[in-house]
Structure formats: structure tokens, C-alpha cells
Coordinates of C-alpha atoms in Angstrom, one line a residue:
M1 CA -25.7 35.3 -3.6
R2 CA -28.9 37.1 -1.3
F3 CA -30.7 37.9 -4.7
K4 CA -30.7 34.4 -5.6
K5 CA -31.5 33.0 -2.6
L6 CA -34.5 35.6 -3.1
L7 CA -35.6 34.4 -6.1
L8 CA -35.5 31.0 -5.1
C9 CA -38.0 31.2 -2.3
A10 CA -40.3 33.3 -4.4
A11 CA -40.3 30.5 -6.8
L12 CA -40.9 27.9 -4.2
S13 CA -43.7 29.9 -2.8
A14 CA -45.2 30.0 -6.0
F15 CA -45.2 26.3 -6.5
P16 CA -45.4 24.8 -2.9
L17 CA -47.1 21.6 -3.5
L18 CA -44.8 20.8 -6.9
A19 CA -41.8 21.2 -4.5
L20 CA -43.3 18.7 -2.0
A21 CA -44.4 16.3 -4.4
E22 CA -41.0 16.2 -6.1
Y23 CA -39.0 15.7 -2.9
V24 CA -38.3 12.2 -2.5
E25 CA -36.8 11.0 1.2
P26 CA -33.0 9.9 0.7
A27 CA -32.5 6.1 1.1
N28 CA -30.7 5.5 4.8
M29 CA -27.2 4.4 3.8
S30 CA -26.5 2.5 7.2
D31 CA -27.8 0.2 9.4
D32 CA -30.2 0.7 12.4
N33 CA -26.9 0.2 14.4
G34 CA -25.1 2.7 12.1
S35 CA -22.4 0.0 10.7
Y36 CA -22.3 -0.9 6.9
D37 CA -22.5 -3.8 4.6
E38 CA -18.6 -4.9 5.1
S39 CA -18.8 -7.3 1.7
Y40 CA -17.8 -4.4 -0.3
G41 CA -16.2 -1.7 2.4
G42 CA -19.2 1.0 2.2
P43 CA -22.4 1.4 2.9
D44 CA -25.2 0.3 0.6
T45 CA -25.7 3.0 -2.2
E46 CA -27.9 1.1 -4.6
N47 CA -31.0 2.5 -3.4
Y48 CA -30.0 6.3 -4.0
N49 CA -27.1 5.8 -6.8
S50 CA -25.2 8.7 -5.2
S51 CA -27.5 10.7 -7.0
Y52 CA -29.7 11.1 -4.0
Q53 CA -32.8 11.5 -5.8
F54 CA -34.0 14.5 -4.1
E55 CA -34.0 18.3 -5.0
D56 CA -34.0 20.9 -2.5
S57 CA -33.4 24.9 -2.4
L58 CA -29.4 23.7 -1.9
T59 CA -29.3 21.1 -5.1
L60 CA -30.8 24.1 -7.4
Q61 CA -27.5 26.1 -6.9
D62 CA -24.9 26.0 -10.0
S63 CA -22.1 25.7 -7.5
L64 CA -20.8 23.5 -4.7
W65 CA -19.0 26.3 -3.2
D66 CA -22.3 28.5 -2.9
R67 CA -23.7 25.4 -1.2
V68 CA -21.1 24.8 1.2
R69 CA -20.8 28.8 2.1
D70 CA -24.7 28.9 2.6
G71 CA -24.3 26.3 5.2
F72 CA -21.6 27.4 7.1
N73 CA -23.3 27.4 10.9
M74 CA -20.1 27.3 13.1
P75 CA -19.4 30.5 15.3
D76 CA -16.0 32.4 14.0
I77 CA -12.8 32.3 15.7
D78 CA -10.8 35.2 15.7
S79 CA -7.2 34.6 16.8
T80 CA -3.5 34.7 16.1
Y81 CA -3.5 31.1 15.4
T82 CA -6.1 31.6 12.7
N83 CA -4.2 34.7 11.2
K84 CA -1.2 32.1 10.8
H85 CA -2.9 29.2 8.9
E86 CA -4.4 32.1 6.6
Q87 CA -0.9 33.2 6.0
W88 CA 0.3 29.8 5.7
Y89 CA -2.5 28.5 2.8
A90 CA -2.2 32.1 1.3
S91 CA 1.5 32.0 0.4
R92 CA 1.3 28.1 -0.8
P93 CA -1.4 28.8 -4.0
D94 CA 0.1 25.5 -5.7
Y95 CA -0.6 23.2 -2.4
V96 CA -4.1 25.0 -2.0
S97 CA -4.9 24.1 -6.0
R98 CA -3.9 20.5 -5.8
M99 CA -6.0 20.3 -2.4
L100 CA -9.1 21.9 -4.2
E101 CA -8.3 19.6 -7.3
R102 CA -8.4 16.3 -5.3
S103 CA -11.6 17.5 -3.6
K104 CA -13.4 17.7 -6.5
K105 CA -14.2 13.8 -6.4
Y106 CA -15.4 13.6 -3.0
L107 CA -16.9 16.9 -1.7
Y108 CA -20.1 16.9 -3.4
H109 CA -20.9 13.2 -1.5
I110 CA -19.5 14.4 2.1
V111 CA -21.7 17.8 1.6
V112 CA -24.7 15.6 1.0
E113 CA -24.1 13.6 4.0
V114 CA -23.4 16.4 6.3
E115 CA -26.4 18.1 5.6
K116 CA -28.5 15.0 5.7
R117 CA -27.7 15.1 9.7
G118 CA -28.1 18.8 10.2
M119 CA -24.2 19.4 11.0
P120 CA -22.9 22.6 9.6
T121 CA -21.2 22.6 6.1
E122 CA -17.8 23.7 7.8
I123 CA -17.7 19.7 9.1
A124 CA -17.4 19.2 4.9
L125 CA -13.9 20.7 5.1
L126 CA -12.3 18.9 7.6
P127 CA -10.5 16.4 5.1
M128 CA -8.4 19.6 3.9
I129 CA -6.8 19.8 7.0
E130 CA -7.1 16.0 8.0
S131 CA -5.3 14.8 4.7
G132 CA -5.6 17.3 2.2
F133 CA -8.2 15.1 0.6
N134 CA -5.7 12.5 -0.3
P135 CA -7.6 9.2 0.3
K136 CA -4.2 7.4 0.6
A137 CA -2.7 9.8 3.0
L138 CA -1.0 7.8 5.6
S139 CA 0.6 9.6 8.9
T140 CA 3.5 8.1 11.0
S141 CA 1.0 7.1 13.4
K142 CA -0.8 4.8 11.0
A143 CA -3.6 7.1 10.6
S144 CA -5.2 6.6 6.9
G145 CA -7.6 7.9 4.4
I146 CA -9.1 11.4 3.8
W147 CA -10.8 11.1 7.1
Q148 CA -7.5 10.0 8.9
F149 CA -8.4 7.2 11.1
I150 CA -5.7 5.1 13.2
P151 CA -6.5 1.3 13.1
S152 CA -8.4 0.9 16.3
T153 CA -10.7 3.8 16.0
G154 CA -11.6 2.7 12.4
K155 CA -12.6 -0.9 14.0
D156 CA -14.2 0.8 16.6
F157 CA -16.6 2.6 13.8
G158 CA -16.7 -0.5 11.4
L159 CA -14.2 0.0 8.9
K160 CA -12.8 -3.3 8.2
Q161 CA -9.1 -3.8 7.8
N162 CA -7.7 -6.8 6.0
Y163 CA -5.4 -8.3 3.3
W164 CA -7.8 -7.1 0.7
K165 CA -9.1 -4.1 2.0
D166 CA -8.6 -1.1 4.2
S167 CA -11.9 0.7 4.5
R168 CA -10.4 3.5 6.0
K169 CA -9.7 5.0 2.4
D170 CA -13.2 3.9 1.3
V171 CA -14.8 7.4 0.6
T172 CA -18.3 6.7 1.7
A173 CA -17.8 4.2 4.5
A174 CA -14.9 6.6 5.8
T175 CA -16.9 9.8 5.7
Q176 CA -20.2 7.5 7.4
A177 CA -17.8 6.5 10.3
A178 CA -16.1 10.2 10.8
L179 CA -19.6 11.9 10.8
N180 CA -20.9 9.1 13.3
Y181 CA -17.8 9.8 15.4
L182 CA -18.0 13.8 15.2
Q183 CA -22.0 13.4 16.2
K184 CA -20.9 11.3 18.8
L185 CA -18.5 14.1 20.4
Y186 CA -20.6 17.0 19.7
T187 CA -23.3 14.7 21.6
M188 CA -21.0 14.8 24.7
F189 CA -19.3 18.0 24.5
G190 CA -22.2 20.2 23.1
A191 CA -20.1 22.4 21.0
W192 CA -18.4 21.8 17.7
D193 CA -15.2 23.4 18.5
L194 CA -15.0 21.0 21.5
A195 CA -16.1 18.2 19.5
L196 CA -13.4 18.8 16.6
A197 CA -10.9 18.8 19.4
A198 CA -11.7 15.7 20.7
Y199 CA -11.6 14.1 17.3
N200 CA -8.0 15.6 17.0
A201 CA -7.0 14.7 20.5
G202 CA -9.2 12.2 21.9
E203 CA -12.5 12.5 23.9
G204 CA -10.5 11.8 27.0
T205 CA -7.8 14.9 26.7
V206 CA -10.5 17.0 26.1
A207 CA -12.8 16.0 28.8
R208 CA -9.8 16.2 31.4
A209 CA -9.3 19.8 30.4
I210 CA -12.7 20.3 30.8
E211 CA -12.5 19.1 34.2
R212 CA -9.1 21.1 35.2
N213 CA -10.9 24.4 34.5
R214 CA -13.9 23.6 36.1
Q215 CA -12.2 22.8 39.2
L216 CA -9.9 26.0 39.0
G217 CA -13.4 28.1 38.4
L218 CA -11.9 28.7 34.9
P219 CA -14.5 28.7 31.8
T220 CA -14.5 25.4 29.9
D221 CA -14.9 26.6 26.3
Y222 CA -12.4 25.7 23.3
Q223 CA -10.4 28.7 23.5
H224 CA -9.6 28.7 27.3
L225 CA -8.6 25.0 27.6
S226 CA -5.4 23.9 28.0
L227 CA -4.8 21.8 25.1
P228 CA -1.8 20.0 23.1
D229 CA -0.4 22.2 20.7
E230 CA -1.7 20.4 17.6
T231 CA -5.0 20.5 18.8
R232 CA -4.8 24.4 19.9
N233 CA -4.1 24.8 16.1
Y234 CA -6.8 22.5 14.7
V235 CA -9.9 24.3 15.0
P236 CA -8.1 28.1 14.0
K237 CA -7.0 25.9 10.8
L238 CA -10.5 25.0 9.9
Q239 CA -11.4 28.3 10.4
A240 CA -8.6 29.4 8.4
I241 CA -9.9 27.3 5.6
K242 CA -13.4 28.3 6.2
N243 CA -12.4 31.8 5.5
I244 CA -10.6 31.1 2.2
I245 CA -13.4 29.6 0.9
F246 CA -15.8 32.1 2.1
R247 CA -13.5 34.7 0.3
P248 CA -10.7 33.7 -1.5
E249 CA -9.9 36.8 -3.2
N250 CA -9.2 38.5 0.0
Y251 CA -6.0 36.0 0.1
G252 CA -5.1 36.4 -3.4
L253 CA -6.6 32.9 -4.3
T254 CA -8.9 31.6 -6.9
L255 CA -11.6 28.7 -6.5
N256 CA -12.2 26.4 -9.5
E257 CA -15.6 26.0 -9.5
I258 CA -17.0 22.3 -8.2
P259 CA -20.6 21.6 -10.1
N260 CA -23.4 21.0 -7.5
K261 CA -23.7 17.7 -8.8
P262 CA -22.7 14.2 -7.8
Y263 CA -19.0 13.3 -9.3
F264 CA -19.1 9.4 -8.8
T265 CA -22.1 6.8 -8.7
T266 CA -21.9 3.3 -7.7
V267 CA -22.3 -0.1 -9.9
Q268 CA -22.3 -3.5 -9.1
A269 CA -19.4 -5.4 -10.2
P270 CA -18.6 -9.7 -10.1
N271 CA -17.0 -10.7 -6.8
K272 CA -13.3 -11.1 -8.5
I273 CA -12.4 -8.4 -10.7
D274 CA -8.9 -7.1 -11.6
A275 CA -8.8 -3.5 -10.8
K276 CA -6.9 -2.8 -14.3
L277 CA -9.7 -4.5 -16.0
A278 CA -12.7 -2.9 -14.2
A279 CA -10.8 0.7 -15.2
E280 CA -10.6 -0.4 -18.8
L281 CA -14.5 -1.4 -18.9
A282 CA -15.3 1.6 -17.6
G283 CA -13.3 3.7 -20.0
I284 CA -11.3 5.5 -17.1
S285 CA -7.4 5.5 -16.1
L286 CA -6.3 3.1 -13.6
E287 CA -5.2 6.0 -11.4
E288 CA -8.9 7.3 -11.7
F289 CA -10.3 4.2 -10.9
N290 CA -7.9 3.9 -7.8
A291 CA -8.7 7.3 -6.7
L292 CA -12.5 6.4 -6.0
N293 CA -11.5 3.1 -4.8
P294 CA -8.7 3.4 -2.8
S295 CA -9.7 1.2 -0.2
F296 CA -8.7 -2.0 -2.3
T297 CA -5.1 -3.2 -1.5
R298 CA -4.3 -5.6 -4.3
P299 CA -4.7 -5.6 -7.8
V300 CA -7.4 -8.1 -7.9
L301 CA -10.6 -6.7 -6.1
I302 CA -12.3 -9.8 -4.3
T303 CA -15.2 -10.2 -2.2
E304 CA -16.7 -13.5 -0.5
N305 CA -20.1 -12.3 -1.4
S306 CA -21.7 -13.0 -4.9
Y307 CA -20.7 -9.3 -5.9
Q308 CA -19.3 -6.0 -5.2
K309 CA -19.6 -2.4 -5.5
L310 CA -17.6 0.1 -6.9
L311 CA -17.2 3.6 -7.3
L312 CA -17.0 5.2 -10.7
P313 CA -17.5 8.4 -12.3
T314 CA -21.3 9.4 -13.2
W315 CA -20.6 9.1 -16.6
A316 CA -18.8 6.0 -16.9
A317 CA -21.1 3.8 -15.1
S318 CA -22.9 2.7 -18.2
N319 CA -19.7 2.4 -20.0
F320 CA -18.6 -0.2 -17.2
T321 CA -22.1 -2.1 -17.2
N322 CA -22.6 -2.5 -21.3
N323 CA -18.9 -3.4 -21.4
L324 CA -19.0 -6.0 -18.7
S325 CA -22.2 -7.5 -20.4
G326 CA -20.3 -8.3 -23.3
Y327 CA -16.8 -9.7 -22.1
N328 CA -16.3 -13.4 -22.3
R329 CA -12.8 -13.4 -21.1
P330 CA -11.4 -14.5 -17.5
L331 CA -12.2 -11.1 -14.9
S332 CA -8.8 -12.0 -13.2
N333 CA -5.2 -12.7 -13.8
W334 CA -4.2 -13.5 -10.3
H335 CA -4.0 -16.8 -8.2
S336 CA -3.0 -17.9 -5.1
Y337 CA 0.4 -19.6 -4.6
Q338 CA 2.2 -21.4 -1.7
P339 CA 5.8 -21.0 -2.0
K340 CA 7.9 -24.1 -1.4
R341 CA 10.3 -24.6 1.4
G342 CA 13.0 -22.3 1.3
E343 CA 11.8 -20.9 -2.0
R344 CA 13.0 -17.2 -3.0
L345 CA 11.3 -14.4 -4.0
G346 CA 13.3 -13.9 -6.9
A347 CA 12.7 -17.5 -8.1
I348 CA 9.2 -17.1 -7.9
A349 CA 9.1 -13.7 -9.5
S350 CA 10.9 -15.6 -12.5
Q351 CA 8.7 -18.5 -12.7
F352 CA 5.9 -16.6 -13.3
G353 CA 7.2 -14.1 -15.6
I354 CA 6.7 -10.9 -13.3
S355 CA 9.5 -8.3 -12.1
I356 CA 10.8 -8.7 -8.6
Y357 CA 9.4 -5.1 -7.9
E358 CA 5.9 -6.1 -9.0
L359 CA 5.6 -9.0 -6.9
S360 CA 6.6 -7.2 -4.0
A361 CA 4.5 -4.5 -4.0
T362 CA 1.7 -6.7 -4.9
N363 CA 2.4 -8.7 -1.7
N364 CA 3.6 -5.9 0.5
L365 CA 7.2 -6.9 0.8
K366 CA 10.7 -5.5 0.1
P367 CA 12.0 -5.9 -3.2
N368 CA 14.8 -8.6 -2.4
R369 CA 15.2 -11.3 -4.6
N370 CA 16.5 -13.3 -1.7
L371 CA 13.9 -13.1 0.7
I372 CA 12.1 -16.2 1.6
V373 CA 8.2 -16.4 2.8
R374 CA 6.0 -19.3 3.6
R375 CA 2.7 -17.4 3.2
P376 CA 0.7 -17.4 0.2
L377 CA 1.4 -14.9 -2.4
L378 CA -0.7 -13.3 -5.0
V379 CA 0.9 -14.3 -8.6
P380 CA -0.2 -14.0 -12.2
A381 CA -2.2 -16.8 -12.9
S382 CA 0.3 -19.8 -14.2
V383 CA 0.0 -21.4 -17.5
Q384 CA 1.4 -24.4 -16.2
S385 CA -1.3 -26.9 -14.7
G386 CA -1.1 -27.0 -10.9
L387 CA 1.1 -24.4 -9.9
T388 CA -1.2 -21.9 -8.6
R389 CA -4.7 -22.4 -7.2
P390 CA -7.7 -20.5 -7.2
I391 CA -7.7 -17.9 -4.7
D392 CA -9.0 -18.3 -1.0
V393 CA -10.3 -15.1 0.0
A394 CA -11.5 -16.2 3.6
A395 CA -8.0 -17.8 4.0
M396 CA -6.0 -15.0 2.7
A397 CA -8.1 -12.4 4.5
Q398 CA -6.9 -13.7 7.6
L399 CA -3.3 -12.8 6.9
P400 CA -1.4 -10.2 8.3
I401 CA -1.8 -6.8 6.2
E402 CA 1.9 -7.0 5.5
I403 CA 3.1 -10.3 5.0
P404 CA 6.1 -10.9 7.3
V405 CA 9.6 -12.5 6.1
E406 CA 10.1 -15.7 7.6
R407 CA 13.9 -15.3 7.1
E408 CA 16.7 -14.0 5.0
S409 CA 19.6 -15.8 3.0
S410 CA 22.9 -14.5 4.0
S411 CA 23.8 -13.0 0.7
K412 CA 22.8 -9.5 0.1
S413 CA 21.6 -7.8 -3.3
S414 CA 22.0 -4.1 -4.4
A415 CA 19.5 -3.5 -7.0
I416 CA 20.0 -0.2 -9.2
S417 CA 18.0 1.4 -11.9
H418 CA 19.9 2.1 -15.4
K419 CA 18.4 4.0 -18.1
V420 CA 19.5 2.6 -21.5
K421 CA 22.0 5.0 -23.3
Q422 CA 23.1 5.5 -27.1
G423 CA 25.8 2.4 -27.2
D424 CA 24.6 0.7 -24.4
T425 CA 24.3 -3.6 -24.9
L426 CA 23.6 -6.1 -22.7
A427 CA 27.5 -7.2 -22.6
K428 CA 28.7 -3.7 -21.4
L429 CA 26.2 -3.5 -18.9
A430 CA 26.9 -6.9 -17.7
K431 CA 30.5 -6.1 -17.5
R432 CA 30.0 -2.6 -15.9
Y433 CA 27.8 -4.1 -13.3
G434 CA 29.4 -7.7 -12.9
I435 CA 26.6 -9.6 -13.8
S436 CA 26.0 -11.7 -16.6
S437 CA 23.9 -10.8 -19.9
K438 CA 21.4 -13.9 -18.8
Q439 CA 20.8 -12.2 -15.5
I440 CA 19.7 -9.1 -16.8
M441 CA 17.4 -10.7 -19.3
Q442 CA 16.2 -12.9 -16.8
Q443 CA 15.7 -9.7 -13.9
N444 CA 13.7 -7.6 -16.5
H445 CA 12.1 -10.5 -18.6
L446 CA 13.7 -9.5 -21.8
K447 CA 13.0 -11.5 -24.6
S448 CA 15.8 -10.7 -27.0
K449 CA 19.0 -9.0 -26.6
N450 CA 17.8 -5.8 -28.2
L451 CA 17.8 -2.8 -25.9
A452 CA 16.0 0.6 -26.8
V453 CA 17.2 3.9 -25.6
G454 CA 15.5 5.2 -22.7
Q455 CA 14.4 1.6 -21.4
V456 CA 14.9 1.5 -17.9
L457 CA 16.7 -1.7 -16.6
Q458 CA 16.6 -3.0 -13.0
L459 CA 20.0 -4.6 -12.3
E460 CA 20.8 -6.5 -9.0
K461 CA 24.4 -7.7 -8.2
Q462 CA 24.4 -10.5 -5.7
E463 CA 27.2 -10.0 -2.8
S464 CA 27.8 -13.4 -0.7
N465 CA 29.1 -13.0 2.5
S466 CA 33.0 -14.2 2.1
S467 CA 33.5 -15.9 5.8
S468 CA 31.2 -17.2 8.7
S469 CA 32.4 -14.4 10.7
G470 CA 31.1 -12.2 8.1
Q471 CA 28.0 -13.9 8.2
S472 CA 28.1 -13.3 12.1
R473 CA 28.7 -9.8 12.0
S474 CA 26.1 -9.2 9.2
S475 CA 23.3 -11.5 11.7
K476 CA 24.2 -9.4 14.5
S477 CA 24.2 -6.3 13.0
S478 CA 20.4 -7.1 11.6
A479 CA 19.5 -8.6 15.0
N480 CA 20.8 -5.0 16.5
T481 CA 18.7 -2.8 13.7
S482 CA 15.7 -5.6 14.4
H483 CA 15.8 -4.4 18.0
K484 CA 16.3 -0.8 17.4
R485 CA 13.5 -0.7 15.2
T486 CA 11.4 -2.6 17.8
S487 CA 12.5 -0.1 20.5
A488 CA 11.9 2.8 18.3
S489 CA 8.4 1.4 17.5
S490 CA 7.6 0.5 20.9
K491 CA 8.8 4.2 22.2
K492 CA 7.2 5.8 19.4
Q493 CA 3.8 4.3 20.1
S494 CA 4.1 4.9 23.9
S495 CA 4.8 8.4 22.8
A496 CA 1.8 8.3 20.5
Q497 CA -0.4 7.1 23.4
S498 CA 0.7 10.0 25.9
S499 CA 0.2 12.5 23.3
S500 CA -3.2 11.3 22.2
H501 CA -2.1 10.0 18.8
K502 CA -0.2 13.3 17.6
K503 CA 0.6 13.2 13.8
T504 CA 1.8 15.5 11.4
S505 CA 0.7 18.8 10.7
T506 CA -1.5 17.6 7.9
S507 CA -2.5 14.5 9.3
H508 CA -4.4 14.0 12.5
S509 CA -5.0 10.8 14.3
K510 CA -8.1 9.4 16.2
K511 CA -7.8 8.6 19.6
T512 CA -10.4 6.1 20.9
K513 CA -12.1 6.5 24.2

């Protein structure tokens, strides 16, 4: 490593004017106030297109890990806490491997953003202890995304959350917000370990701990503060990750190399397009598309603006642009549907030829065919005129992220999955599960009675309550259950607030001022 640096310095000193001439200042990704263009949930990346259009000594390295190591600048913490976490990671090579594999998509972008702010590159590793670099990670305190913002702190830092998008999961927007927050905390406390502690426990918790020590005449650095256990482990856990990245062989681990170049770029897309179609036009899997665009919460990507921006692998951007220009069919197969009074979810699913499970997942509902909702639903565009209407983006954006159920019928349904075996027929399954062959066909949208071995069928048997007293018991039970949930939720919320939004060991929430 040291030899590489000497060669690099010699090369740059020989061509100083050339090096200066080729340097292009990267475009500022945020507005003057640190906000971002909420029309697509992330900062405007058009001007630099994730290639950052500049080269310096760091970008000339082949390995992103070397670049990260060269940027380490936080004081090391040697403690029993650090040793404990080193052993934990070293004993779980499969977990570490999966985490590092996920990081390949995002780490280059984060490292560049960290360097642009003059921050130590240890900060770029923070998502490893926050979320394991899982952009869809959701903690029990509802912290979400690779940086694990709780809803309130996300809103404080401009991360839009509505029916269509949750920008806490937007990799570029959430990275900007997290770095803004960390810089604010560093300015407040003057040390990165204290800033990290405040990122985990809230600035109020750390400020009070400092004041207590000050009044007692005790040191006020991180290691001498009385902090919650999770926060006491937080910085040592990052130190453990840093040590592993710096010398993986010391822990019996191997780091697969990550190229020191952008993994993704941005493309301009129409203001309404199905996620599945966008992935097909780019020539990538839907799984890969969702990993780069996890902030979209519906199968249709939609905005009130004239266009929106998507992240795609660098090699797939031209595929998308070229294929989109020649595509002359509808870009979305989803419309809005206003349920009729008393209309059940199961009937709506049958009407639009969609499974109860897909309809429920699309609209964040429980897969119960007897649920009755009165809010608009996203449904497949109907071939029958007048059943659906174009999506009202603004109106649906005002809907709760999870659509509440207005009421539930007194009958219950028990849903099971059945994998078709040799010799299974509709008649046999109908007899076995106490439902009709017609119901099986309707529930699974079968066009013929022929079944294929290995096919998975969803079977729902309706169980009506036999008497009014039974209905009363059911209602009472539901009410009690609802009350318990409410009480538990209130207690959980109160507990979360008193412990500064503590989360699981791998997901840490952020407390507001």
C-alpha cells in the first residue's frame, strides 16, 4: 500500500498541471438548505450521473477497500466491548459475507459522499452495524433503510414518507440525510465517537451524560460517560468492523474485492411506470431493480412531476433509455379503484383477476378476503370500461401508508397453501378441504381443472359464526385483542421514548432533539 502511494505521488508531481486540469468539481447534490428534490425522493444526480466526473489519487486505486482503509481517521478504541464484537463477526463468516455482498451496490456512493465532506471513511461503514446494508431493514421502533431513520427524524431531515414512497429507504437521499445529521452532531459535540453515540441514542441523552460528568468533575469523553448499554456498544461495534476491514486475515475472514468505481447511475424515467416494466427495459431482474430503488412502496412508480429518476446498474442505463424510446405500449397496468359500500376484498380480487395475496400486499392489507375497505385501492387496469379510473397521485399520496380496515365481517376464513401432488384433482381437494371446486378455481384464477404437480394453491375455507352469542364472543375477543395491541403499542412507544428509541442489536433508531 505504501509503495503504491509513493508511485502515485511521483506520478502526480511529474504532471501537476495535467492533474489540476483534469479535476472537475463535483456538482452539489443538495439545495442551499440541504434539502433534496422530493419529486423523486433523492438529490438531483443528473449533473454528475454518479460517475462524479473527477479523478484524484483515491479514484486511481483499483480496490474500494484500499480507498476506505486510506481514509480511516478516527481514534481507535481498544476495549473489551470491541473484542467481543470482533469475536462475534469472526464466528459468523456467512453473515459477514452476505453483508459485504449487499454493500457492493451502495458503498462506493457512500464513500464518495463521505470524502466530499471531509469525514473519516469509518462513517461509510456505519450501515454495517445499523442495517447490515439491507435497504429494506425495519426495526421494531419502525426505523427503516440502511441508515435506520425513525419516521420523525426522517421527516426532520427531509425524507418524504407517503403512500407512494418512503425516502428513508432511498439510498442516495438517506445517505445525504444521515451525513447531514452526523455533521450536525459532530459540530455539537466536537468528537466523532460522541457524534456516533448521539446518532444512536439522541443528542439529548449524550448532552445530559456529559453534563452529569462535568458536574461531578469527571472526564467527559465517550468512554467515561454513563450511556445506555446499546450506545456503550455502538462505537466499539464500529471499531470491530473497522479492524476487520483493515486486517481481515487476522479474523480468518476474506473480503471479496469491490471495484473502485460507481455501481449505479441515474436515469430519467416517465412520471408513471411499473417497476416490473422498468426492470425489463433495463435488462435486469426485478430483485436487482428493487435493491437499487427500495423507496418505492407500490408496484407502480409514480410522481406528480413530469418525470422521475431511477437508479440502475451503470451497464444497464443505456438499455433502459434505448428500450424505453422504442416502447409504444402502456407503461403501467395499474389503476385506482374505489370500492363500493360493503364490497369485500375477495370480491374485488376476483373482479380484477388478481390473487387476494397480491392485492393485499400491493395495498398493505391483511390477506383476508372478507375485509371491507372504503379507501381507494390499486388494482390492475380493468378491461371493463368505467370500473377503474386513472390514479390520482396527489389524493392517494394523502392516504395512510397502511390503509386501515373499516370493519370486518363476522365470518372467518382460514387460508392454507397446498402443493399439488401426483393424483390430486380439484374434486379431491375440494372434498378434503370442505370447499367447492369452483371456489378453488376462483381463488387461484384457474382457467381449467387441470392441475400440475408442484403447483401451489391457496385454499380458503369460510367459517361462519353459528349464533349471535358466538358473534358476540368473537367481537369481544377482537375488541380485547385490539385493546391489548393498542396498550402494547402505547407501552412500547413510551418505552422507546424513555430509552431513546432503542432497537435491536443490528438496527438502531435515531432520536430527535
